[in-house]
Short mmCIF file of C-alpha atoms and ligand atoms in Angstrom, two decimals:
data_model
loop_
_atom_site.label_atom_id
_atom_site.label_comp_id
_atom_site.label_asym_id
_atom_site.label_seq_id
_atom_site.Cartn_x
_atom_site.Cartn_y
_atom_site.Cartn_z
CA UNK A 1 -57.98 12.82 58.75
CA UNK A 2 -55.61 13.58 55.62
CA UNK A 3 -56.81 11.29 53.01
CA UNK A 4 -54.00 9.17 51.69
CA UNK A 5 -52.58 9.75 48.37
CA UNK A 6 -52.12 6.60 46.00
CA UNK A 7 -49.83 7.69 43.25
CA UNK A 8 -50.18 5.69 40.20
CA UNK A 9 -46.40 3.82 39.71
CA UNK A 10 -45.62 4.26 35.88
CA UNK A 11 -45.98 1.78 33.75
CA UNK A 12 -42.86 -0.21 32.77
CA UNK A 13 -42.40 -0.02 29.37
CA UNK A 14 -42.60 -3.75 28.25
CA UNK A 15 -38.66 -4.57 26.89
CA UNK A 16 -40.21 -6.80 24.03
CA UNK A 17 -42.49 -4.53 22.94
CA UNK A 18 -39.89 -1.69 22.78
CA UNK A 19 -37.29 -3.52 20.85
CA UNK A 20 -39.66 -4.26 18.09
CA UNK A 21 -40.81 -0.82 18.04
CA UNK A 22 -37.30 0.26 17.86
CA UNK A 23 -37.26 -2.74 15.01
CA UNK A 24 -39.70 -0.72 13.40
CA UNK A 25 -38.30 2.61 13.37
CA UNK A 26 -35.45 0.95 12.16
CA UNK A 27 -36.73 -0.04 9.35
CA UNK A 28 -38.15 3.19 8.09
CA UNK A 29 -35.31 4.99 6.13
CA UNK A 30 -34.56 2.45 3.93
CA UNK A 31 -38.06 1.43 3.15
CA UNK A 32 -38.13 4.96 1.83
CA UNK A 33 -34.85 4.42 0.08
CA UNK A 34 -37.03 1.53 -1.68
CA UNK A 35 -39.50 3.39 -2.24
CA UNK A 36 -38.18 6.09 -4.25
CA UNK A 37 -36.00 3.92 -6.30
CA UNK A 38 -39.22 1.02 -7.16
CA UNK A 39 -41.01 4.68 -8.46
CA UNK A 40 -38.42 5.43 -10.70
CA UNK A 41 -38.68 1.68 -12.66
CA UNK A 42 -40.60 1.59 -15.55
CA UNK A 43 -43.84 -0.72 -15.29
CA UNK A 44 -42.57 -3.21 -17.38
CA UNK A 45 -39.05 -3.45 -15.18
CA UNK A 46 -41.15 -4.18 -11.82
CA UNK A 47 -44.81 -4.41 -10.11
CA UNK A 48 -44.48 -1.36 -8.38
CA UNK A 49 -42.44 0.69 -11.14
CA UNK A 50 -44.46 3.85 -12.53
CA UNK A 51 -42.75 5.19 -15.31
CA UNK A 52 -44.03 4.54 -18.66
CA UNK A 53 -41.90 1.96 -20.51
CA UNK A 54 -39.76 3.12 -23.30
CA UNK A 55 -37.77 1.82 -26.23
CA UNK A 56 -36.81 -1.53 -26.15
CA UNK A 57 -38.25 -3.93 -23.25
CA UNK A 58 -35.29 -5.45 -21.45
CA UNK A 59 -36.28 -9.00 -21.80
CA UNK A 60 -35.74 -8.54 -25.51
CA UNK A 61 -31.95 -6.97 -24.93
CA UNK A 62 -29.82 -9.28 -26.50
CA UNK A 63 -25.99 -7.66 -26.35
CA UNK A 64 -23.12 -8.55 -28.17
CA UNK A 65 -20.55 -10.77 -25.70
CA UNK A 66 -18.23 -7.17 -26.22
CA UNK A 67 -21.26 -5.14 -25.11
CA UNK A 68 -21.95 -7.32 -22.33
CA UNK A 69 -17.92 -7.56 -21.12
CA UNK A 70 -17.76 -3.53 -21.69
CA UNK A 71 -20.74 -3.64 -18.60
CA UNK A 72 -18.43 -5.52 -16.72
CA UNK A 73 -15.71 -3.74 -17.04
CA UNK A 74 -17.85 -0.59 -16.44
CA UNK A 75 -19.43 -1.71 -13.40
CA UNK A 76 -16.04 -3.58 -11.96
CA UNK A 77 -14.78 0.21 -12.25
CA UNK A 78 -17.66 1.42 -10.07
CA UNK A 79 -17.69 -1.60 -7.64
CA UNK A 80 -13.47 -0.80 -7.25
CA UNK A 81 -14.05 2.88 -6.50
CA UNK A 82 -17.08 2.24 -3.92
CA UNK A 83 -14.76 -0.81 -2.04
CA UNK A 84 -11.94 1.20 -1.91
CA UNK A 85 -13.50 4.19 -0.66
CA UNK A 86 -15.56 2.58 1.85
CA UNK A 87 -12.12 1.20 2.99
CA UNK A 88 -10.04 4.56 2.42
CA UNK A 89 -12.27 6.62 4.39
CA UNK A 90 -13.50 3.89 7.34
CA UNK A 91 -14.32 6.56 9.86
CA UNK A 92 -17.24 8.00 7.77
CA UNK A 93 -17.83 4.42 6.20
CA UNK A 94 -16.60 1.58 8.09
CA UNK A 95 -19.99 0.07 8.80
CA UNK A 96 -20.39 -0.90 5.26
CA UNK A 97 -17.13 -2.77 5.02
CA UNK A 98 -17.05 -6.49 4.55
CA UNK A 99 -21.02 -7.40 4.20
CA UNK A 100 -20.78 -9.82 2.00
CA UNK A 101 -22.32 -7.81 -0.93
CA UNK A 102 -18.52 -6.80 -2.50
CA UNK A 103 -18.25 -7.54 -6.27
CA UNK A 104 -14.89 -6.37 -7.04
CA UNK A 105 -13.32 -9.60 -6.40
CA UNK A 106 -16.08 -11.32 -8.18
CA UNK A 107 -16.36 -9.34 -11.45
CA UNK A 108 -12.20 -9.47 -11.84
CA UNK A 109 -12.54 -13.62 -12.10
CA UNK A 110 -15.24 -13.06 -14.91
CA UNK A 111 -12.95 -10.67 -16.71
CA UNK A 112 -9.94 -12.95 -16.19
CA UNK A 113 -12.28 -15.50 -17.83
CA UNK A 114 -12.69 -14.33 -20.91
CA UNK A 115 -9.88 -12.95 -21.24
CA UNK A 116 -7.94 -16.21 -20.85
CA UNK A 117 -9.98 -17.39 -23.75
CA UNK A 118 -9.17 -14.39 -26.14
CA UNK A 119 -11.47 -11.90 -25.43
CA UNK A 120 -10.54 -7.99 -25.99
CA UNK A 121 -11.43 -6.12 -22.52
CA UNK A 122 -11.69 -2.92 -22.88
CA UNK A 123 -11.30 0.18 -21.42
CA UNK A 124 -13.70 1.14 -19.10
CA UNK A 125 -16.31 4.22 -21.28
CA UNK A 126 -16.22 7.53 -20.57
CA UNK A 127 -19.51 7.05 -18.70
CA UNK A 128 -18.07 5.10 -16.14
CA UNK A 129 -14.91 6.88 -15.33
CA UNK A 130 -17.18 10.09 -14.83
CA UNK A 131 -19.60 8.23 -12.62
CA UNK A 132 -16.07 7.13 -10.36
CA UNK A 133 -15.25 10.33 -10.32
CA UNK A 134 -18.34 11.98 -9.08
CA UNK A 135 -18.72 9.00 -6.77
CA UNK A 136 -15.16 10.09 -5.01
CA UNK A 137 -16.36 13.51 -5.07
CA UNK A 138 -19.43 12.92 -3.17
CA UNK A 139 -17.42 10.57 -0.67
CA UNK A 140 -16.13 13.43 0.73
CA UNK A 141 -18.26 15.86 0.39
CA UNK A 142 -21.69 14.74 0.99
CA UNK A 143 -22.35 11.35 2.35
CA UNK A 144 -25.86 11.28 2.48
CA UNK A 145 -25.69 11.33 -2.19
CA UNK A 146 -23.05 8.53 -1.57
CA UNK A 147 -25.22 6.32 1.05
CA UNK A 148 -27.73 7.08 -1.62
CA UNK A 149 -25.87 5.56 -4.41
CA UNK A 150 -24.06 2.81 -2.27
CA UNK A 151 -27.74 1.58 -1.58
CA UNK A 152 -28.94 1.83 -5.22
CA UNK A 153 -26.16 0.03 -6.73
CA UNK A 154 -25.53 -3.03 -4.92
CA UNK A 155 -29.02 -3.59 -3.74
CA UNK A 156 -30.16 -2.93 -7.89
CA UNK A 157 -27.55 -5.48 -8.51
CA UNK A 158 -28.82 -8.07 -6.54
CA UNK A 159 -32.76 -7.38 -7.60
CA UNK A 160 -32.89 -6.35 -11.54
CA UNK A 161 -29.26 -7.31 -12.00
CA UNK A 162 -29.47 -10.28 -11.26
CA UNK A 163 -32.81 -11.11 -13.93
CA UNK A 164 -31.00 -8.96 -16.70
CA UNK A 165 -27.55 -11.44 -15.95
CA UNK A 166 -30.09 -14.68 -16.15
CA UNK A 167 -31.58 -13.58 -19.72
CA UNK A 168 -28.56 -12.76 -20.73
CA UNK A 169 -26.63 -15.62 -19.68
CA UNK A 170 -29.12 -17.77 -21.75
CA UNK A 171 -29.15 -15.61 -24.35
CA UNK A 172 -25.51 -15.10 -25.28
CA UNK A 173 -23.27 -17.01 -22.66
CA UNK A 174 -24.47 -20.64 -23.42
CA UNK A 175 -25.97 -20.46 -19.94
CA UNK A 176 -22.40 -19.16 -17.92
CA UNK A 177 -23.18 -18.45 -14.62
CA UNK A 178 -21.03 -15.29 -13.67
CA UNK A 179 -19.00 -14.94 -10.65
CA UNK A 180 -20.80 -11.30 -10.82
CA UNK A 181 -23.99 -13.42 -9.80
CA UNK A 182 -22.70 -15.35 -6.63
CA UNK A 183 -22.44 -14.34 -3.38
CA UNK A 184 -20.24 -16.08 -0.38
CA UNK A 185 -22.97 -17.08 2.23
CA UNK A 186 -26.88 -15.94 2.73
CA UNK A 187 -26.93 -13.22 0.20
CA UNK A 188 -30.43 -11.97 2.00
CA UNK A 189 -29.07 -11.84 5.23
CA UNK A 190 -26.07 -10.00 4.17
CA UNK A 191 -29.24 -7.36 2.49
CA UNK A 192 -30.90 -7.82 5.87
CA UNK A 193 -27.59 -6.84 7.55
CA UNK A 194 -26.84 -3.72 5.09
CA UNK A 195 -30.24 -2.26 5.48
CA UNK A 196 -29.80 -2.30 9.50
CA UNK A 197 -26.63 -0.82 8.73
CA UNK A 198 -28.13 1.94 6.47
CA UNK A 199 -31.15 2.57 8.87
CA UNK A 200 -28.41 2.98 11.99
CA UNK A 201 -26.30 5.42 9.79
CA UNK A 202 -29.67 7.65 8.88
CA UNK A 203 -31.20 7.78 12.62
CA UNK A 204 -28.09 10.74 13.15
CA UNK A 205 -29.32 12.70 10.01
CA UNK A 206 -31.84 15.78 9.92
CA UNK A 207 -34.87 15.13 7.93
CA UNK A 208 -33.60 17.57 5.44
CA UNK A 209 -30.58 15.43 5.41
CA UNK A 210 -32.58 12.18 4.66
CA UNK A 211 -34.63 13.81 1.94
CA UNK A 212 -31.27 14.93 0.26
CA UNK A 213 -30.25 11.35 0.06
CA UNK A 214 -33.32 10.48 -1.47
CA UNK A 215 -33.32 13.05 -4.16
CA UNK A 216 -29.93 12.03 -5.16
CA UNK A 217 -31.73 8.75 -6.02
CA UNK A 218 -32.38 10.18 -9.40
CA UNK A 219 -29.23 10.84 -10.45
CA UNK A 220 -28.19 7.02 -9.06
CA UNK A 221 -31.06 5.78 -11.91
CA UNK A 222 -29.31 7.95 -14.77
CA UNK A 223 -26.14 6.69 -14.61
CA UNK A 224 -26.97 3.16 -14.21
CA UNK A 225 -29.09 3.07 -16.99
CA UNK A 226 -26.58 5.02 -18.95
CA UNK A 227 -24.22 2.43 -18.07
CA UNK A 228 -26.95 -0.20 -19.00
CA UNK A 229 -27.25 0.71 -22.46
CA UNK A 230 -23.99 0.81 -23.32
CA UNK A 231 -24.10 -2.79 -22.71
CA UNK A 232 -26.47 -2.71 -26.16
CA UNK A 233 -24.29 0.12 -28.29
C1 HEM B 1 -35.78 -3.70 -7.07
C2 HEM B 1 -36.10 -4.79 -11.76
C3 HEM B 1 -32.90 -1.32 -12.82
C4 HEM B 1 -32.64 -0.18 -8.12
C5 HEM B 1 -36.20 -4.22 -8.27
C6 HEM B 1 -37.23 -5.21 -8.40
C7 HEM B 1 -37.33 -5.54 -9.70
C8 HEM B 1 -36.34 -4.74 -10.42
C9 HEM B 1 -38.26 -6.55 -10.33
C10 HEM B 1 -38.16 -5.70 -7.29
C11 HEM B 1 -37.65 -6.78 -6.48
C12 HEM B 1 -38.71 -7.04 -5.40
O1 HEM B 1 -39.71 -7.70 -5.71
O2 HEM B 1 -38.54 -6.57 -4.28
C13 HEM B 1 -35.23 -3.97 -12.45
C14 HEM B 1 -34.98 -4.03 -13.88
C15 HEM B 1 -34.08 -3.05 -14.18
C16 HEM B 1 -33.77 -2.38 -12.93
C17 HEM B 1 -35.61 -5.04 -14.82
C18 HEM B 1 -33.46 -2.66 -15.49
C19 HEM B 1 -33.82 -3.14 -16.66
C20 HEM B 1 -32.58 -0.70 -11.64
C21 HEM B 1 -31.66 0.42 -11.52
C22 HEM B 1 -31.59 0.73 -10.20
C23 HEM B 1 -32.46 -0.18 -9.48
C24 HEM B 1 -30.93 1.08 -12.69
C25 HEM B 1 -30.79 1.80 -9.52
C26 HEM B 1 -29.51 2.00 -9.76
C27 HEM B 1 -33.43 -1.08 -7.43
C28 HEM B 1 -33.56 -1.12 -5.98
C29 HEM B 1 -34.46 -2.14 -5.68
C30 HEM B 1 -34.87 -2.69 -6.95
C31 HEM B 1 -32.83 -0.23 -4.98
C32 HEM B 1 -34.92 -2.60 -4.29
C33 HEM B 1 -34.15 -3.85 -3.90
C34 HEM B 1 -34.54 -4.40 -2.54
O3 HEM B 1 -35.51 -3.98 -1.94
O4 HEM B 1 -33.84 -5.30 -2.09
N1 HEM B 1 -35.67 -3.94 -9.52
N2 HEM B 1 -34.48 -2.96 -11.91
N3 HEM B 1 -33.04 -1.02 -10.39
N4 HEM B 1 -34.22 -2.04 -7.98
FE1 HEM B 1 -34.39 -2.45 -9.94
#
């Protein structure tokens, strides 16, 4: 008598347990975004920084109100160049339009500001204008450097930025709290939103692709702090 044959049916693959897998997954690329950038802080700027601090600490910076308005200017030039491109070039960028995390708008009330009450603005430094520049550049060329710098810059802003506008703000600004400093809504969901965003865009790159995004993170580092210390010249 043939023997009957029991073939085992497959398992189904449990829908909750796959979408937070897929959660998972998804949160890989920019935890090693993170993780290259939190290396490059000195141990003095944060826990898991491991550079060795040097020159002045930054709790001690105390800027002149001109140093301080020249970093706004500097960084409202930045902030310009990486809204517009994002919104010049929305088939390579699109995703990362709108998320709430846009200080253009913000950082031209400030400067309005104090310029109402008789401050010089400047010019926005040399510095600056090259970092546009080589932001536009990469735009085009290679999006993986410009995902890499999009990601350093406003998420930097919103971690160390934000404690070097507090000291300063007590410091020098009797206390003003900055448009620069507020968001419109849940500032962590709109983070929580942007990193989805930033995972989705890396899950179509090579590996080779993601690790040239992260060594650009270097170069992200050098021209903030550049930009940083001209805030003290
Ligand atoms: C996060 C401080 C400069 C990029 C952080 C955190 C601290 C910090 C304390 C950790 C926040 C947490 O607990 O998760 C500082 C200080 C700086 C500085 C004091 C300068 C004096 C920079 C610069 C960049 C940068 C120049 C790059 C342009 C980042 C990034 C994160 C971060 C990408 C992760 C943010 C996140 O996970 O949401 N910073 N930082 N930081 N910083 Fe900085």
């Amino acid at each position: 008598m043939a023997s009957a044959t029991f073939a085992i049916p497959p398992k189904r693959a449990d829908p909750e347990k796959q979408n937070k897998m897929h959660q998972i997954e998804e949160k890989e690329f920019v935890e090693e975004m993170r993780g290259v950038a939190m290396k490059l802080h000195t141990k003095d700027q944060a826990k898991e920084g491991e550079k060795e601090p040097q020159g002045q600490p930054w709790r001690k910076w105390e800027p002149s109100i001109e140093g301080y308005l020249q970093f706004l200017v500097d960084n409202k030039l930045v902030y310009d160049t990486l809204e517009d491109t994002i919104v010049n070039s929305s088939s390579l960028y699109g995703d990362f339009m709108n998320t709430g995390l846009e200080r253009s708008e913000a950082l031209a009330k400030d400067l309005k500001w104090y310029k109402e009450r008789g401050h010089t603005i400047s010019k926005p430094s040399a510095l600056s204008v090259s970092y546009t520049r080589y932001l536009e550049e990469l735009s085009m060329k290679d999006p993986q450097a410009f995902i890499c710098h999009y990601y350093n810059f406003y998420f930097a802003h919103t971690a160390g930025g934000r404690m070097i506008g507090k000291k300063v703000a007590a410091k020098i600004l009797d206390n003003k709290e900055l448009e620069f400093y507020k968001w419109d809504g849940n500032l962590c969901q709109h983070l929580e939103n942007v990193r989805e965003k930033l995972n989705k865009v890396a899950k179509c790159w090579s590996r080779e692709e993601k690790n040239h995004c992260l060594e650009e993170t270097e170069k992200s580092f050098e021209f903030s702090f550049g930009l940083l210390e001209l805030m003290l010249a």
